[in-house]
mmCIF file of C-alpha atoms in Angstrom:
data_model
loop_
_atom_site.group_PDB
_atom_site.id
_atom_site.type_symbol
_atom_site.label_atom_id
_atom_site.label_comp_id
_atom_site.label_asym_id
_atom_site.label_seq_id
_atom_site.Cartn_x
_atom_site.Cartn_y
_atom_site.Cartn_z
ATOM 1 C CA UNK A 234 12.729 29.609 7.839
ATOM 2 C CA UNK A 235 11.137 26.126 6.427
ATOM 3 C CA UNK A 236 14.747 25.365 5.053
ATOM 4 C CA UNK A 237 16.832 26.803 7.561
ATOM 5 C CA UNK A 238 15.379 25.136 10.310
ATOM 6 C CA UNK A 239 13.234 21.842 9.344
ATOM 7 C CA UNK A 240 12.182 21.063 12.368
ATOM 8 C CA UNK A 241 12.415 23.463 15.184
ATOM 9 C CA UNK A 242 11.038 20.728 17.581
ATOM 10 C CA UNK A 243 13.210 17.832 16.769
ATOM 11 C CA UNK A 244 16.392 20.204 17.330
ATOM 12 C CA UNK A 245 15.470 21.400 20.732
ATOM 13 C CA UNK A 246 14.917 17.535 21.769
ATOM 14 C CA UNK A 247 17.864 16.857 20.221
ATOM 15 C CA UNK A 248 19.797 19.344 22.132
ATOM 16 C CA UNK A 249 18.311 18.109 25.248
ATOM 17 C CA UNK A 250 19.255 14.664 24.395
ATOM 18 C CA UNK A 251 22.772 15.264 23.805
ATOM 19 C CA UNK A 252 22.465 17.827 27.052
ATOM 20 C CA UNK A 253 21.725 14.226 28.895
ATOM 21 C CA UNK A 254 24.382 12.407 26.792
ATOM 22 C CA UNK A 255 27.166 14.368 27.578
ATOM 23 C CA UNK A 256 25.475 14.658 31.275
ATOM 24 C CA UNK A 257 26.470 18.126 32.096
ATOM 25 C CA UNK A 258 25.020 21.765 31.363
ATOM 26 C CA UNK A 259 28.530 23.589 30.187
ATOM 27 C CA UNK A 260 26.997 26.204 27.707
ATOM 28 C CA UNK A 261 30.149 24.494 25.106
ATOM 29 C CA UNK A 262 27.686 21.332 25.479
ATOM 30 C CA UNK A 263 24.775 22.903 25.052
ATOM 31 C CA UNK A 264 25.730 25.584 21.860
ATOM 32 C CA UNK A 265 26.828 21.839 20.453
ATOM 33 C CA UNK A 266 23.962 19.975 21.179
ATOM 34 C CA UNK A 267 21.857 23.072 19.470
ATOM 35 C CA UNK A 268 24.224 22.751 16.519
ATOM 36 C CA UNK A 269 23.600 18.806 16.041
ATOM 37 C CA UNK A 270 20.334 19.244 16.558
ATOM 38 C CA UNK A 271 20.172 22.041 13.794
ATOM 39 C CA UNK A 272 22.204 19.685 11.330
ATOM 40 C CA UNK A 273 20.833 16.325 11.986
ATOM 41 C CA UNK A 274 17.309 16.888 10.835
ATOM 42 C CA UNK A 275 18.909 17.921 7.550
ATOM 43 C CA UNK A 276 20.236 13.682 6.634
ATOM 44 C CA UNK A 277 16.723 12.179 8.496
ATOM 45 C CA UNK A 278 14.568 15.291 6.632
ATOM 46 C CA UNK A 279 13.620 11.928 4.381
ATOM 47 C CA UNK A 280 11.935 9.714 6.906
ATOM 48 C CA UNK A 281 9.797 12.997 8.203
ATOM 49 C CA UNK A 282 8.099 14.471 5.442
ATOM 50 C CA UNK A 283 5.208 15.546 7.246
ATOM 51 C CA UNK A 284 5.859 18.932 9.975
ATOM 52 C CA UNK A 285 5.356 17.730 13.192
ATOM 53 C CA UNK A 286 3.063 19.863 15.042
ATOM 54 C CA UNK A 287 2.162 19.421 18.704
ATOM 55 C CA UNK A 288 -0.867 21.357 19.066
ATOM 56 C CA UNK A 289 -2.039 21.576 22.672
ATOM 57 C CA UNK A 290 1.184 21.191 24.596
ATOM 58 C CA UNK A 291 -0.938 20.545 27.680
ATOM 59 C CA UNK A 292 -3.037 17.277 26.195
ATOM 60 C CA UNK A 293 0.479 16.357 25.492
ATOM 61 C CA UNK A 294 1.781 16.960 29.049
ATOM 62 C CA UNK A 295 -1.671 14.815 30.439
ATOM 63 C CA UNK A 296 -1.015 12.292 27.957
ATOM 64 C CA UNK A 297 2.801 11.418 29.182
ATOM 65 C CA UNK A 298 1.000 11.459 32.576
ATOM 66 C CA UNK A 299 -1.836 9.287 32.065
ATOM 67 C CA UNK A 300 0.681 6.927 30.074
ATOM 68 C CA UNK A 301 3.197 6.843 32.620
ATOM 69 C CA UNK A 302 0.761 5.939 35.148
ATOM 70 C CA UNK A 303 -0.455 3.113 32.385
ATOM 71 C CA UNK A 304 2.602 1.825 32.334
ATOM 72 C CA UNK A 305 3.667 1.278 36.004
ATOM 73 C CA UNK A 306 0.264 -0.051 36.199
ATOM 74 C CA UNK A 307 0.764 -2.380 33.308
ATOM 75 C CA UNK A 308 3.997 -3.634 34.913
ATOM 76 C CA UNK A 309 2.034 -5.078 37.692
ATOM 77 C CA UNK A 310 -0.695 -6.463 35.782
ATOM 78 C CA UNK A 311 1.502 -8.825 33.776
ATOM 79 C CA UNK A 312 3.912 -9.306 36.314
ATOM 80 C CA UNK A 313 0.340 -10.626 38.334
ATOM 81 C CA UNK A 314 -0.783 -12.815 35.295
ATOM 82 C CA UNK A 315 2.510 -14.579 34.497
ATOM 83 C CA UNK A 316 2.698 -15.773 37.957
ATOM 84 C CA UNK A 317 -0.911 -16.078 38.264
ATOM 85 C CA UNK A 318 -2.262 -19.171 36.637
ATOM 86 C CA UNK A 319 -0.830 -18.673 32.334
ATOM 87 C CA UNK A 320 -3.654 -21.328 31.706
ATOM 88 C CA UNK A 321 -6.221 -19.111 32.627
ATOM 89 C CA UNK A 322 -5.594 -16.302 30.193
ATOM 90 C CA UNK A 323 -7.530 -15.217 27.464
ATOM 91 C CA UNK A 324 -5.271 -14.114 24.564
ATOM 92 C CA UNK A 325 -6.748 -12.435 21.517
ATOM 93 C CA UNK A 326 -6.169 -10.706 18.317
ATOM 94 C CA UNK A 327 -7.923 -7.578 17.819
ATOM 95 C CA UNK A 328 -8.163 -5.339 14.866
ATOM 96 C CA UNK A 329 -8.782 -1.723 16.576
ATOM 97 C CA UNK A 330 -9.966 0.730 13.816
ATOM 98 C CA UNK A 331 -7.830 4.277 13.637
ATOM 99 C CA UNK A 332 -8.965 7.895 12.645
ATOM 100 C CA UNK A 333 -5.724 8.787 12.963
ATOM 101 C CA UNK A 334 -4.034 10.732 9.530
ATOM 102 C CA UNK A 335 -0.227 11.041 10.353
ATOM 103 C CA UNK A 336 2.554 8.858 10.672
ATOM 104 C CA UNK A 337 3.949 10.348 14.099
ATOM 105 C CA UNK A 338 0.244 9.673 15.279
ATOM 106 C CA UNK A 339 0.069 6.199 14.553
ATOM 107 C CA UNK A 340 3.747 5.236 15.554
ATOM 108 C CA UNK A 341 3.171 6.770 19.150
ATOM 109 C CA UNK A 342 -0.197 4.790 18.875
ATOM 110 C CA UNK A 343 1.156 1.681 17.953
ATOM 111 C CA UNK A 344 3.844 2.081 20.524
ATOM 112 C CA UNK A 345 2.192 3.146 23.474
ATOM 113 C CA UNK A 346 -0.528 0.513 22.874
ATOM 114 C CA UNK A 347 2.450 -1.842 23.924
ATOM 115 C CA UNK A 348 4.026 -0.293 26.618
ATOM 116 C CA UNK A 349 -0.031 -0.570 28.120
ATOM 117 C CA UNK A 350 -1.694 -2.994 29.921
ATOM 118 C CA UNK A 351 -2.274 -6.054 28.293
ATOM 119 C CA UNK A 352 -2.034 -5.097 24.382
ATOM 120 C CA UNK A 353 0.811 -5.437 21.596
ATOM 121 C CA UNK A 354 1.032 -3.968 18.358
ATOM 122 C CA UNK A 355 1.637 -6.740 15.899
ATOM 123 C CA UNK A 356 0.132 -5.356 12.419
ATOM 124 C CA UNK A 357 -0.457 -1.879 10.465
ATOM 125 C CA UNK A 358 -2.966 -3.015 7.949
ATOM 126 C CA UNK A 359 -1.810 -1.820 4.406
ATOM 127 C CA UNK A 360 -4.991 0.960 4.514
ATOM 128 C CA UNK A 361 -3.768 2.050 7.270
ATOM 129 C CA UNK A 362 -6.915 2.074 8.472
ATOM 130 C CA UNK A 363 -6.460 -0.457 11.696
ATOM 131 C CA UNK A 364 -4.168 -1.441 13.628
ATOM 132 C CA UNK A 365 -3.645 -5.434 14.492
ATOM 133 C CA UNK A 366 -3.314 -5.692 18.293
ATOM 134 C CA UNK A 367 -2.684 -9.081 20.540
ATOM 135 C CA UNK A 368 -3.934 -8.577 23.968
ATOM 136 C CA UNK A 369 -2.575 -10.757 26.428
ATOM 137 C CA UNK A 370 -6.178 -11.425 28.333
ATOM 138 C CA UNK A 371 -9.353 -10.172 27.343
ATOM 139 C CA UNK A 372 -12.804 -10.386 28.423
ATOM 140 C CA UNK A 373 -14.757 -8.091 26.178
ATOM 141 C CA UNK A 374 -13.315 -7.075 22.404
ATOM 142 C CA UNK A 375 -15.039 -3.558 22.600
ATOM 143 C CA UNK A 376 -14.273 -2.222 25.763
ATOM 144 C CA UNK A 377 -10.720 -3.348 24.679
ATOM 145 C CA UNK A 378 -10.932 -1.191 21.364
ATOM 146 C CA UNK A 379 -13.291 1.418 23.223
ATOM 147 C CA UNK A 380 -10.048 2.027 25.519
ATOM 148 C CA UNK A 381 -7.895 2.497 22.843
ATOM 149 C CA UNK A 382 -9.639 4.799 20.991
ATOM 150 C CA UNK A 383 -10.508 6.784 24.322
ATOM 151 C CA UNK A 384 -7.726 6.902 26.290
ATOM 152 C CA UNK A 385 -4.773 6.896 23.742
ATOM 153 C CA UNK A 386 -5.882 7.347 20.282
ATOM 154 C CA UNK A 387 -8.321 10.883 20.724
ATOM 155 C CA UNK A 388 -5.540 12.763 22.840
ATOM 156 C CA UNK A 389 -2.938 11.924 20.523
ATOM 157 C CA UNK A 390 -5.248 12.976 17.868
ATOM 158 C CA UNK A 391 -5.865 16.643 19.401
ATOM 159 C CA UNK A 392 -2.347 16.628 20.021
ATOM 160 C CA UNK A 393 -0.962 16.087 16.426
ATOM 161 C CA UNK A 394 -3.578 16.794 14.280
ATOM 162 C CA UNK A 395 -6.430 19.199 15.347
ATOM 163 C CA UNK B 17 26.168 7.405 52.719
ATOM 164 C CA UNK B 18 23.696 8.227 55.315
ATOM 165 C CA UNK B 19 21.453 4.926 56.142
ATOM 166 C CA UNK B 20 18.376 6.324 54.724
ATOM 167 C CA UNK B 21 20.010 6.433 51.364
ATOM 168 C CA UNK B 22 21.041 3.037 51.353
ATOM 169 C CA UNK B 23 17.796 1.580 52.417
ATOM 170 C CA UNK B 24 16.060 3.437 50.017
ATOM 171 C CA UNK B 25 18.629 2.303 47.209
ATOM 172 C CA UNK B 26 18.428 -1.493 48.088
ATOM 173 C CA UNK B 27 14.795 -1.519 47.988
ATOM 174 C CA UNK B 28 15.069 -0.071 45.010
ATOM 175 C CA UNK B 29 17.457 -2.064 43.101
ATOM 176 C CA UNK B 30 15.618 -5.298 44.415
ATOM 177 C CA UNK B 31 12.682 -3.913 42.737
ATOM 178 C CA UNK B 32 13.697 -3.177 39.979
ATOM 179 C CA UNK B 33 15.592 -7.229 40.024
ATOM 180 C CA UNK B 34 12.713 -8.561 41.420
ATOM 181 C CA UNK B 35 10.058 -7.074 38.136
ATOM 182 C CA UNK B 36 12.781 -7.829 35.523
ATOM 183 C CA UNK B 37 13.165 -11.419 36.735
ATOM 184 C CA UNK B 38 9.338 -12.050 36.623
ATOM 185 C CA UNK B 39 9.556 -10.152 33.170
ATOM 186 C CA UNK B 40 11.724 -12.839 32.273
ATOM 187 C CA UNK B 41 10.055 -15.788 33.938
ATOM 188 C CA UNK B 42 6.902 -15.008 31.703
ATOM 189 C CA UNK B 43 9.238 -16.749 28.969
ATOM 190 C CA UNK B 44 8.652 -19.678 30.408
ATOM 191 C CA UNK B 45 5.730 -20.087 32.005
ATOM 192 C CA UNK B 46 3.522 -17.908 29.412
ATOM 193 C CA UNK B 47 2.362 -20.444 26.601
ATOM 194 C CA UNK B 48 2.385 -19.073 23.417
ATOM 195 C CA UNK B 49 4.798 -17.140 21.530
ATOM 196 C CA UNK B 50 2.420 -13.999 20.944
ATOM 197 C CA UNK B 51 2.003 -13.792 25.052
ATOM 198 C CA UNK B 52 5.550 -14.497 25.187
ATOM 199 C CA UNK B 53 6.002 -10.998 23.767
ATOM 200 C CA UNK B 54 4.375 -9.197 26.374
ATOM 201 C CA UNK B 55 6.574 -10.409 29.410
ATOM 202 C CA UNK B 56 9.534 -9.025 28.880
ATOM 203 C CA UNK B 57 7.872 -5.786 26.727
ATOM 204 C CA UNK B 58 6.037 -4.641 29.611
ATOM 205 C CA UNK B 59 7.258 -6.500 32.762
ATOM 206 C CA UNK B 60 10.909 -4.971 32.213
ATOM 207 C CA UNK B 61 10.455 -1.438 32.010
ATOM 208 C CA UNK B 62 9.203 -0.759 35.828
ATOM 209 C CA UNK B 63 12.464 -3.088 36.572
ATOM 210 C CA UNK B 64 14.858 -1.535 34.382
ATOM 211 C CA UNK B 65 13.327 2.132 35.695
ATOM 212 C CA UNK B 66 13.924 1.251 39.216
ATOM 213 C CA UNK B 67 17.539 0.051 38.439
ATOM 214 C CA UNK B 68 18.090 3.037 36.629
ATOM 215 C CA UNK B 69 16.586 5.719 39.312
ATOM 216 C CA UNK B 70 18.832 3.898 41.658
ATOM 217 C CA UNK B 71 21.857 4.480 39.672
ATOM 218 C CA UNK B 72 21.019 8.206 39.013
ATOM 219 C CA UNK B 73 20.423 8.638 42.840
ATOM 220 C CA UNK B 74 23.693 7.148 43.700
ATOM 221 C CA UNK B 75 25.717 8.716 41.360
ATOM 222 C CA UNK B 76 24.089 12.467 42.243
ATOM 223 C CA UNK B 77 24.651 11.661 46.108
ATOM 224 C CA UNK B 78 28.880 11.102 45.606
ATOM 225 C CA UNK B 79 28.675 14.884 44.634
ATOM 226 C CA UNK B 80 29.874 14.869 41.083
ATOM 227 C CA UNK B 81 26.289 17.058 40.686
ATOM 228 C CA UNK B 82 23.040 15.601 39.077
ATOM 229 C CA UNK B 83 23.543 12.365 36.928
ATOM 230 C CA UNK B 84 20.768 12.312 34.193
ATOM 231 C CA UNK B 85 21.934 10.113 31.486
ATOM 232 C CA UNK B 86 20.227 7.428 33.143
ATOM 233 C CA UNK B 87 16.758 8.965 32.026
ATOM 234 C CA UNK B 88 18.131 8.685 28.479
ATOM 235 C CA UNK B 89 18.237 4.448 28.735
ATOM 236 C CA UNK B 90 14.809 4.519 30.036
ATOM 237 C CA UNK B 91 14.000 7.304 26.870
ATOM 238 C CA UNK B 92 15.847 4.288 24.565
ATOM 239 C CA UNK B 93 13.926 1.544 26.170
ATOM 240 C CA UNK B 94 10.929 2.915 25.512
ATOM 241 C CA UNK B 95 11.067 3.545 22.012
ATOM 242 C CA UNK B 96 12.865 -0.012 21.493
ATOM 243 C CA UNK B 97 11.227 -2.597 23.651
ATOM 244 C CA UNK B 98 7.655 -1.856 21.741
ATOM 245 C CA UNK B 99 9.025 -1.378 18.062
ATOM 246 C CA UNK B 100 11.245 -5.310 18.353
ATOM 247 C CA UNK B 101 7.851 -6.765 20.233
ATOM 248 C CA UNK B 102 5.984 -5.644 16.898
ATOM 249 C CA UNK B 103 8.620 -6.633 14.625
ATOM 250 C CA UNK B 104 8.785 -9.773 16.554
ATOM 251 C CA UNK B 105 5.031 -10.103 16.259
ATOM 252 C CA UNK B 106 4.751 -9.429 12.718
ATOM 253 C CA UNK B 107 7.417 -12.265 11.363
ATOM 254 C CA UNK B 108 5.614 -14.321 13.704
ATOM 255 C CA UNK B 109 2.469 -13.867 11.997
ATOM 256 C CA UNK B 110 3.986 -13.830 8.838
ATOM 257 C CA UNK B 111 5.989 -17.256 9.584
ATOM 258 C CA UNK B 112 2.438 -18.450 11.076
ATOM 259 C CA UNK B 113 3.913 -19.506 13.950
ATOM 260 C CA UNK B 114 1.238 -21.037 16.372
ATOM 261 C CA UNK B 115 -1.069 -19.588 18.223
ATOM 262 C CA UNK B 116 -3.456 -20.458 20.977
ATOM 263 C CA UNK B 117 -5.860 -18.772 19.408
ATOM 264 C CA UNK B 118 -6.975 -18.524 15.758
ATOM 265 C CA UNK B 119 -4.760 -16.323 13.771
ATOM 266 C CA UNK B 120 -5.930 -13.150 12.749
ATOM 267 C CA UNK B 121 -7.613 -12.892 8.867
ATOM 268 C CA UNK B 122 -5.455 -14.586 6.470
ATOM 269 C CA UNK B 123 -6.050 -11.773 4.117
ATOM 270 C CA UNK B 124 -4.217 -9.222 6.075
ATOM 271 C CA UNK B 125 -1.189 -11.633 6.011
ATOM 272 C CA UNK B 126 -1.282 -11.888 2.285
ATOM 273 C CA UNK B 127 -1.698 -8.469 1.480
ATOM 274 C CA UNK B 128 0.826 -7.540 3.990
ATOM 275 C CA UNK B 129 2.949 -9.635 1.540
ATOM 276 C CA UNK B 130 2.778 -7.614 -1.377
ATOM 277 C CA UNK B 131 2.715 -4.283 -0.249
ATOM 278 C CA UNK B 132 5.137 -1.913 -1.032
ATOM 279 C CA UNK B 133 8.196 -1.542 1.550
ATOM 280 C CA UNK B 134 7.511 2.077 4.104
ATOM 281 C CA UNK B 135 4.313 1.534 3.633
ATOM 282 C CA UNK B 136 3.799 -0.100 7.346
ATOM 283 C CA UNK B 137 4.933 1.818 10.782
ATOM 284 C CA UNK B 138 8.412 -0.090 11.365
#
């Protein structure tokens, strides 16, 4: 099973992407999508040595909702800051310690932090224990770290690692 | 196409254009390289999002069935924007590009130049 179908989840996602690309839901396209979704993971296997498992689909759904909400909010906040007084911004580099162990979890966290208000991931420490982030306007560094950890890291850890 | 739909599409397109513009304006208004990265990565996601929703609604209303491949553009944007920002920030740190605030611990940067490939997120 493991050898015949290395990444079942990836197969489904790729099939859906194929359907979206071809912009149709014809049976033929679905079959082709599944075929591609089955074949591509074999070539990409080296990039995905870990098995990807979603432990709590509901948390994932909730996380996606929070993320979407934050992305919209981030757009407004950043727009206001650009239109406001850029001299008054207090940018900072912040080292955020992370507890995630999986590559995928870390990638998502770094990716998320970039889409959400005021932060940008800049560097992953070589020991993989912290991510260096750049914040656009930060008042309280500890509060910033706390937000990242509780709002994004905790659900990610629940979804991909527990 | 009825008037309600036309108004809705116009509003979406104008909002989208506005956000994209503000995001790009950030490049001119913000004051150092690192803060400038924030404008185009965040300010534009909603902008492009609005334009794509408008496109999706327009083509769906043309009678050729639902048009959803715009969703993919959004998805790719969400994946690529943070990665390019991450890489830009990383190379800027490596080159010690000037910043309004003190650059983070030099040690991180030095260690980073010695580490093996494929150890970092990118």
